[in-house]
Amino acid sequence: MKQRKIPMRKDIVTGEMAPKKQLVRIVRNQEQEVSIDPTGKQSGRGAYISLDVAIAKKAKQERTFDHTFGVKIDDQFYDDLIAYVDHQQARRELFNND
């Protein structure tokens, strides 16, 4: 049986390529609102970040998504992102699924 191709995406904080399932999509819609896209299917400009708390904190420190999307984003969004990534990382470790 033929091997399925694993979709790869680039983490905008580290610049490394990783399987799409190990990343979370952040999306900016037409109203210039930035949000976390757990489904990966919302319409708008998307960027990916690894499911790693250290990388999410680095994104907050460097204001990565402000530069990527060209909009001013509150600290609350970055705090929510860190909490979401922490939760997903804990789930992945608990259920041990990749």
Tab-separated table of C-alpha atoms in Angstrom:
chain	number	residue	atom	x	y	z
A	1	MET	CA	0.000	0.000	0.000
A	2	LYS	CA	1.230	3.480	-0.893
A	3	GLN	CA	2.449	5.736	1.950
A	4	ARG	CA	0.289	8.823	2.481
A	5	LYS	CA	1.995	12.188	2.220
A	6	ILE	CA	2.168	14.009	5.561
A	7	PRO	CA	1.310	17.718	5.160
A	8	MET	CA	4.151	19.911	6.434
A	9	ARG	CA	3.922	23.537	7.558
A	10	LYS	CA	6.487	26.099	8.719
A	11	ASP	CA	6.531	27.344	12.316
A	12	ILE	CA	6.816	31.135	12.007
A	13	VAL	CA	8.649	31.503	15.328
A	14	THR	CA	11.423	28.945	14.819
A	15	GLY	CA	11.329	28.682	11.025
A	16	GLU	CA	11.294	24.868	11.190
A	17	MET	CA	9.082	22.621	9.089
A	18	ALA	CA	6.853	20.232	11.048
A	19	PRO	CA	3.851	17.967	10.421
A	20	LYS	CA	0.633	19.991	10.412
A	21	LYS	CA	-0.788	17.961	13.340
A	22	GLN	CA	2.047	19.178	15.612
A	23	LEU	CA	1.212	22.837	14.929
A	24	VAL	CA	-1.682	25.169	15.679
A	25	ARG	CA	-3.019	27.641	13.105
A	26	ILE	CA	-3.488	31.304	13.950
A	27	VAL	CA	-5.732	33.166	11.516
A	28	ARG	CA	-6.436	36.831	10.665
A	29	ASN	CA	-9.824	37.381	9.049
A	30	GLN	CA	-10.986	40.214	6.771
A	31	GLU	CA	-11.990	42.331	9.784
A	32	GLN	CA	-8.315	42.227	10.936
A	33	GLU	CA	-9.248	40.050	13.954
A	34	VAL	CA	-6.646	37.482	14.972
A	35	SER	CA	-7.748	34.215	16.591
A	36	ILE	CA	-6.698	30.634	17.246
A	37	ASP	CA	-8.031	28.206	14.626
A	38	PRO	CA	-8.171	24.724	16.194
A	39	THR	CA	-9.874	23.243	13.106
A	40	GLY	CA	-7.372	24.705	10.650
A	41	LYS	CA	-10.212	25.577	8.268
A	42	GLN	CA	-11.279	29.155	9.069
A	43	SER	CA	-11.048	31.578	6.172
A	44	GLY	CA	-8.337	34.193	6.279
A	45	ARG	CA	-4.573	34.551	6.377
A	46	GLY	CA	-3.046	31.762	8.437
A	47	ALA	CA	0.249	31.193	10.210
A	48	TYR	CA	1.426	28.214	12.242
A	49	ILE	CA	3.148	27.811	15.602
A	50	SER	CA	4.387	24.665	17.340
A	51	LEU	CA	2.500	23.132	20.254
A	52	ASP	CA	5.295	24.108	22.653
A	53	VAL	CA	4.826	26.532	25.560
A	54	ALA	CA	8.392	27.872	25.275
A	55	ILE	CA	7.812	28.776	21.621
A	56	ALA	CA	4.444	30.408	22.439
A	57	LYS	CA	6.152	32.512	25.133
A	58	LYS	CA	8.858	33.478	22.648
A	59	ALA	CA	6.122	34.541	20.194
A	60	LYS	CA	4.648	36.788	22.905
A	61	GLN	CA	8.027	38.262	23.779
A	62	GLU	CA	8.893	39.004	20.137
A	63	ARG	CA	5.279	39.970	19.197
A	64	THR	CA	5.606	37.586	16.239
A	65	PHE	CA	1.967	37.704	15.126
A	66	ASP	CA	1.909	41.528	15.233
A	67	HIS	CA	4.663	41.521	12.601
A	68	THR	CA	3.286	38.593	10.579
A	69	PHE	CA	-0.249	39.938	10.250
A	70	GLY	CA	0.578	43.664	10.354
A	71	VAL	CA	-1.937	44.421	13.121
A	72	LYS	CA	-1.635	45.357	16.805
A	73	ILE	CA	-2.586	42.380	18.991
A	74	ASP	CA	-3.338	42.540	22.752
A	75	ASP	CA	-1.306	40.669	25.320
A	76	GLN	CA	-4.548	38.800	26.161
A	77	PHE	CA	-4.384	36.983	22.805
A	78	TYR	CA	-0.835	35.824	23.544
A	79	ASP	CA	-1.873	34.715	27.050
A	80	ASP	CA	-4.781	32.747	25.559
A	81	LEU	CA	-2.407	31.223	23.001
A	82	ILE	CA	0.033	30.120	25.723
A	83	ALA	CA	-2.846	28.568	27.723
A	84	TYR	CA	-4.184	26.794	24.608
A	85	VAL	CA	-0.756	25.436	23.656
A	86	ASP	CA	-0.132	24.299	27.246
A	87	HIS	CA	-3.478	22.469	27.274
A	88	GLN	CA	-2.841	20.798	23.909
A	89	GLN	CA	0.683	19.797	24.928
A	90	ALA	CA	-0.646	18.231	28.142
A	91	ARG	CA	-3.336	16.366	26.164
A	92	ARG	CA	-0.762	15.046	23.717
A	93	GLU	CA	1.416	13.764	26.595
A	94	LEU	CA	-1.574	12.274	28.416
A	95	PHE	CA	-3.056	10.454	25.438
A	96	ASN	CA	0.306	9.945	23.696
A	97	ASN	CA	-1.024	10.544	20.200
A	98	ASP	CA	0.794	12.326	17.374
